[in-house]
Short mmCIF file of N, CA and C in Angstrom, two decimals:
data_model
loop_
_atom_site.label_atom_id
_atom_site.label_comp_id
_atom_site.label_asym_id
_atom_site.label_seq_id
_atom_site.Cartn_x
_atom_site.Cartn_y
_atom_site.Cartn_z
N MET A 1 19.25 0.07 7.24
CA MET A 1 20.50 0.20 6.53
C MET A 1 20.44 1.44 5.64
N ASN A 2 21.50 2.17 5.63
CA ASN A 2 21.60 3.33 4.75
C ASN A 2 23.00 3.32 4.15
N ASP A 3 23.07 3.00 2.86
CA ASP A 3 24.38 2.96 2.20
C ASP A 3 24.61 4.18 1.30
N THR A 4 23.79 5.20 1.47
CA THR A 4 23.94 6.43 0.69
C THR A 4 24.91 7.37 1.41
N PRO A 5 25.94 7.80 0.71
CA PRO A 5 26.87 8.75 1.34
C PRO A 5 26.13 10.02 1.75
N PRO A 6 26.49 10.61 2.88
CA PRO A 6 25.80 11.80 3.38
C PRO A 6 25.72 12.95 2.37
N GLU A 7 26.76 13.15 1.58
CA GLU A 7 26.74 14.26 0.62
C GLU A 7 25.72 14.01 -0.50
N VAL A 8 25.56 12.75 -0.90
CA VAL A 8 24.57 12.40 -1.92
C VAL A 8 23.17 12.56 -1.34
N ASP A 9 22.99 12.11 -0.11
CA ASP A 9 21.71 12.24 0.57
C ASP A 9 21.31 13.72 0.69
N LYS A 10 22.26 14.55 1.04
CA LYS A 10 22.01 16.00 1.18
C LYS A 10 21.63 16.61 -0.17
N ARG A 11 22.34 16.23 -1.21
CA ARG A 11 22.05 16.76 -2.55
C ARG A 11 20.68 16.31 -3.02
N TYR A 12 20.33 15.05 -2.78
CA TYR A 12 19.02 14.52 -3.18
C TYR A 12 17.90 15.27 -2.45
N ARG A 13 18.08 15.46 -1.16
CA ARG A 13 17.06 16.19 -0.39
C ARG A 13 16.90 17.62 -0.90
N ALA A 14 18.00 18.28 -1.23
CA ALA A 14 17.93 19.64 -1.77
C ALA A 14 17.17 19.66 -3.09
N MET A 15 17.39 18.64 -3.94
CA MET A 15 16.68 18.56 -5.21
C MET A 15 15.18 18.37 -4.97
N LEU A 16 14.83 17.53 -4.02
CA LEU A 16 13.41 17.32 -3.71
C LEU A 16 12.77 18.60 -3.18
N MET A 17 13.49 19.31 -2.35
CA MET A 17 12.93 20.51 -1.74
C MET A 17 12.78 21.65 -2.74
N GLN A 18 13.42 21.54 -3.90
CA GLN A 18 13.23 22.55 -4.94
C GLN A 18 11.87 22.40 -5.61
N ARG A 19 11.27 21.25 -5.47
CA ARG A 19 9.94 21.01 -6.04
C ARG A 19 8.88 21.64 -5.15
N THR A 20 7.74 21.93 -5.73
CA THR A 20 6.65 22.48 -4.94
C THR A 20 6.06 21.39 -4.05
N GLY A 21 5.31 21.81 -3.06
CA GLY A 21 4.62 20.85 -2.20
C GLY A 21 3.70 19.95 -3.01
N GLU A 22 3.02 20.54 -3.99
CA GLU A 22 2.11 19.77 -4.84
C GLU A 22 2.88 18.70 -5.63
N GLU A 23 4.03 19.07 -6.18
CA GLU A 23 4.84 18.11 -6.94
C GLU A 23 5.31 16.96 -6.04
N ARG A 24 5.72 17.31 -4.82
CA ARG A 24 6.17 16.26 -3.89
C ARG A 24 5.02 15.35 -3.49
N LEU A 25 3.84 15.91 -3.30
CA LEU A 25 2.67 15.10 -2.98
C LEU A 25 2.34 14.16 -4.13
N ILE A 26 2.36 14.68 -5.34
CA ILE A 26 2.08 13.85 -6.52
C ILE A 26 3.11 12.72 -6.63
N MET A 27 4.38 13.04 -6.38
CA MET A 27 5.42 11.99 -6.42
C MET A 27 5.14 10.91 -5.38
N GLY A 28 4.80 11.34 -4.17
CA GLY A 28 4.52 10.39 -3.11
C GLY A 28 3.33 9.50 -3.43
N CYS A 29 2.28 10.11 -3.97
CA CYS A 29 1.09 9.34 -4.34
C CYS A 29 1.41 8.34 -5.45
N ALA A 30 2.22 8.77 -6.41
CA ALA A 30 2.61 7.86 -7.50
C ALA A 30 3.43 6.69 -6.97
N MET A 31 4.33 6.96 -6.03
CA MET A 31 5.12 5.88 -5.44
C MET A 31 4.24 4.89 -4.69
N ARG A 32 3.26 5.43 -3.95
CA ARG A 32 2.33 4.57 -3.21
C ARG A 32 1.52 3.71 -4.20
N ASP A 33 1.04 4.30 -5.29
CA ASP A 33 0.28 3.56 -6.28
C ASP A 33 1.12 2.44 -6.91
N THR A 34 2.38 2.76 -7.19
CA THR A 34 3.28 1.76 -7.77
C THR A 34 3.53 0.62 -6.79
N ALA A 35 3.78 0.95 -5.53
CA ALA A 35 3.99 -0.09 -4.52
C ALA A 35 2.76 -0.97 -4.40
N ARG A 36 1.57 -0.36 -4.39
CA ARG A 36 0.33 -1.12 -4.29
C ARG A 36 0.18 -2.06 -5.49
N ALA A 37 0.48 -1.56 -6.68
CA ALA A 37 0.37 -2.38 -7.89
C ALA A 37 1.32 -3.57 -7.83
N PHE A 38 2.54 -3.36 -7.34
CA PHE A 38 3.50 -4.46 -7.20
C PHE A 38 3.00 -5.51 -6.22
N VAL A 39 2.49 -5.07 -5.08
CA VAL A 39 1.99 -6.01 -4.08
C VAL A 39 0.79 -6.76 -4.62
N GLU A 40 -0.13 -6.05 -5.26
CA GLU A 40 -1.31 -6.72 -5.81
C GLU A 40 -0.91 -7.75 -6.87
N ALA A 41 0.04 -7.40 -7.72
CA ALA A 41 0.51 -8.35 -8.74
C ALA A 41 1.12 -9.58 -8.09
N SER A 42 1.88 -9.38 -7.03
CA SER A 42 2.48 -10.50 -6.31
C SER A 42 1.40 -11.40 -5.71
N LEU A 43 0.38 -10.79 -5.12
CA LEU A 43 -0.71 -11.57 -4.53
C LEU A 43 -1.46 -12.35 -5.61
N ARG A 44 -1.70 -11.73 -6.74
CA ARG A 44 -2.41 -12.41 -7.83
C ARG A 44 -1.55 -13.51 -8.45
N GLU A 45 -0.25 -13.33 -8.44
CA GLU A 45 0.64 -14.38 -8.94
C GLU A 45 0.58 -15.59 -8.02
N GLN A 46 0.52 -15.35 -6.71
CA GLN A 46 0.43 -16.43 -5.74
C GLN A 46 -0.92 -17.14 -5.81
N ASP A 47 -1.99 -16.37 -6.11
CA ASP A 47 -3.34 -16.93 -6.16
C ASP A 47 -4.13 -16.24 -7.27
N PRO A 48 -4.06 -16.77 -8.50
CA PRO A 48 -4.74 -16.14 -9.63
C PRO A 48 -6.26 -16.05 -9.45
N GLN A 49 -6.84 -16.87 -8.60
CA GLN A 49 -8.28 -16.87 -8.37
C GLN A 49 -8.67 -16.04 -7.14
N ALA A 50 -7.76 -15.25 -6.64
CA ALA A 50 -8.01 -14.49 -5.40
C ALA A 50 -9.22 -13.58 -5.55
N THR A 51 -10.02 -13.53 -4.50
CA THR A 51 -11.18 -12.65 -4.47
C THR A 51 -10.72 -11.23 -4.13
N VAL A 52 -11.65 -10.29 -4.29
CA VAL A 52 -11.36 -8.91 -3.92
C VAL A 52 -10.99 -8.85 -2.44
N ALA A 53 -11.73 -9.56 -1.60
CA ALA A 53 -11.45 -9.57 -0.16
C ALA A 53 -10.06 -10.13 0.13
N THR A 54 -9.69 -11.18 -0.57
CA THR A 54 -8.36 -11.78 -0.37
C THR A 54 -7.26 -10.79 -0.74
N ILE A 55 -7.44 -10.09 -1.85
CA ILE A 55 -6.46 -9.08 -2.26
C ILE A 55 -6.39 -7.96 -1.24
N ARG A 56 -7.54 -7.49 -0.77
CA ARG A 56 -7.55 -6.41 0.23
C ARG A 56 -6.87 -6.84 1.52
N LYS A 57 -7.12 -8.07 1.95
CA LYS A 57 -6.46 -8.58 3.16
C LYS A 57 -4.95 -8.66 2.95
N GLY A 58 -4.54 -9.15 1.78
CA GLY A 58 -3.11 -9.25 1.49
C GLY A 58 -2.44 -7.89 1.46
N LEU A 59 -3.10 -6.92 0.84
CA LEU A 59 -2.56 -5.56 0.82
C LEU A 59 -2.43 -5.01 2.24
N PHE A 60 -3.48 -5.20 3.02
CA PHE A 60 -3.44 -4.74 4.41
C PHE A 60 -2.26 -5.37 5.16
N LEU A 61 -2.12 -6.69 5.03
CA LEU A 61 -1.03 -7.36 5.74
C LEU A 61 0.34 -6.85 5.33
N ARG A 62 0.55 -6.70 4.03
CA ARG A 62 1.86 -6.26 3.54
C ARG A 62 2.19 -4.85 3.99
N PHE A 63 1.20 -3.96 3.97
CA PHE A 63 1.47 -2.56 4.29
C PHE A 63 1.35 -2.25 5.78
N TYR A 64 0.38 -2.85 6.46
CA TYR A 64 0.08 -2.43 7.83
C TYR A 64 0.01 -3.56 8.85
N GLY A 65 0.06 -4.80 8.42
CA GLY A 65 -0.16 -5.92 9.32
C GLY A 65 0.75 -5.95 10.53
N HIS A 66 1.99 -5.53 10.36
CA HIS A 66 2.95 -5.56 11.46
C HIS A 66 2.62 -4.54 12.56
N GLU A 67 1.71 -3.62 12.27
CA GLU A 67 1.39 -2.56 13.23
C GLU A 67 0.25 -2.95 14.18
N PHE A 68 -0.36 -4.12 13.97
CA PHE A 68 -1.51 -4.53 14.76
C PHE A 68 -1.29 -5.91 15.36
N ASN A 69 -1.88 -6.13 16.53
CA ASN A 69 -1.80 -7.46 17.12
C ASN A 69 -2.80 -8.38 16.42
N ALA A 70 -2.73 -9.67 16.71
CA ALA A 70 -3.54 -10.67 16.01
C ALA A 70 -5.04 -10.39 16.17
N ALA A 71 -5.47 -10.03 17.37
CA ALA A 71 -6.90 -9.78 17.59
C ALA A 71 -7.39 -8.60 16.75
N THR A 72 -6.61 -7.55 16.68
CA THR A 72 -7.00 -6.39 15.89
C THR A 72 -6.98 -6.72 14.41
N ARG A 73 -5.98 -7.48 13.96
CA ARG A 73 -5.94 -7.91 12.56
C ARG A 73 -7.19 -8.71 12.22
N ASP A 74 -7.60 -9.60 13.11
CA ASP A 74 -8.81 -10.40 12.87
C ASP A 74 -10.04 -9.51 12.75
N THR A 75 -10.13 -8.49 13.58
CA THR A 75 -11.25 -7.54 13.51
C THR A 75 -11.24 -6.82 12.17
N ILE A 76 -10.08 -6.41 11.73
CA ILE A 76 -9.95 -5.72 10.44
C ILE A 76 -10.30 -6.66 9.30
N PHE A 77 -9.85 -7.91 9.37
CA PHE A 77 -10.20 -8.90 8.34
C PHE A 77 -11.71 -9.10 8.26
N ALA A 78 -12.36 -9.15 9.41
CA ALA A 78 -13.82 -9.31 9.43
C ALA A 78 -14.49 -8.12 8.76
N ALA A 79 -13.97 -6.93 9.00
CA ALA A 79 -14.53 -5.73 8.36
C ALA A 79 -14.31 -5.76 6.85
N ILE A 80 -13.16 -6.23 6.41
CA ILE A 80 -12.89 -6.35 4.98
C ILE A 80 -13.87 -7.34 4.35
N GLU A 81 -14.08 -8.47 5.01
CA GLU A 81 -15.04 -9.47 4.51
C GLU A 81 -16.44 -8.87 4.42
N GLN A 82 -16.86 -8.18 5.47
CA GLN A 82 -18.20 -7.58 5.49
C GLN A 82 -18.34 -6.55 4.38
N ALA A 83 -17.36 -5.72 4.20
CA ALA A 83 -17.41 -4.71 3.15
C ALA A 83 -17.47 -5.36 1.77
N SER A 84 -16.76 -6.45 1.59
CA SER A 84 -16.78 -7.16 0.30
C SER A 84 -18.14 -7.77 0.05
N ARG A 85 -18.73 -8.38 1.09
CA ARG A 85 -20.07 -8.95 0.93
C ARG A 85 -21.10 -7.87 0.62
N SER A 86 -20.99 -6.74 1.29
CA SER A 86 -21.93 -5.63 1.06
C SER A 86 -21.79 -5.11 -0.37
N ALA A 87 -20.57 -5.00 -0.85
CA ALA A 87 -20.34 -4.50 -2.22
C ALA A 87 -20.93 -5.46 -3.22
N VAL A 88 -20.79 -6.76 -3.00
CA VAL A 88 -21.32 -7.76 -3.92
C VAL A 88 -22.85 -7.70 -3.92
N SER A 89 -23.45 -7.60 -2.76
CA SER A 89 -24.91 -7.59 -2.72
C SER A 89 -25.48 -6.29 -3.32
N ARG A 90 -24.76 -5.18 -3.20
CA ARG A 90 -25.20 -3.95 -3.86
C ARG A 90 -25.09 -4.05 -5.36
N SER A 91 -24.03 -4.72 -5.84
CA SER A 91 -23.81 -4.80 -7.29
C SER A 91 -24.76 -5.78 -7.97
N ASP A 92 -25.27 -6.77 -7.23
CA ASP A 92 -26.20 -7.71 -7.87
C ASP A 92 -27.65 -7.41 -7.53
N GLY A 93 -27.88 -6.29 -6.84
CA GLY A 93 -29.24 -5.86 -6.56
C GLY A 93 -29.90 -6.55 -5.39
N SER A 94 -29.12 -7.31 -4.61
CA SER A 94 -29.70 -8.04 -3.46
C SER A 94 -29.98 -7.12 -2.30
#
């Protein structure tokens, strides 16, 4: 759905293009960080005791889950679990 009138869309794009590439990149990164923070807050609201792995899986699903079939998602979830276990064992000296 796009409810923005074409003339407003054109003006907005022209304003964006007046910025440098670096400024546009910074804006994009800030938007991504904000979206991630909103999703993480939502996940923590649903499960205040969520582990790091649970949050990472939730972030993955919200942002990219629709792009992978179930088998590939399961493989990615296993990698997230493994990475979380490895990080924990490194942090406790195991």
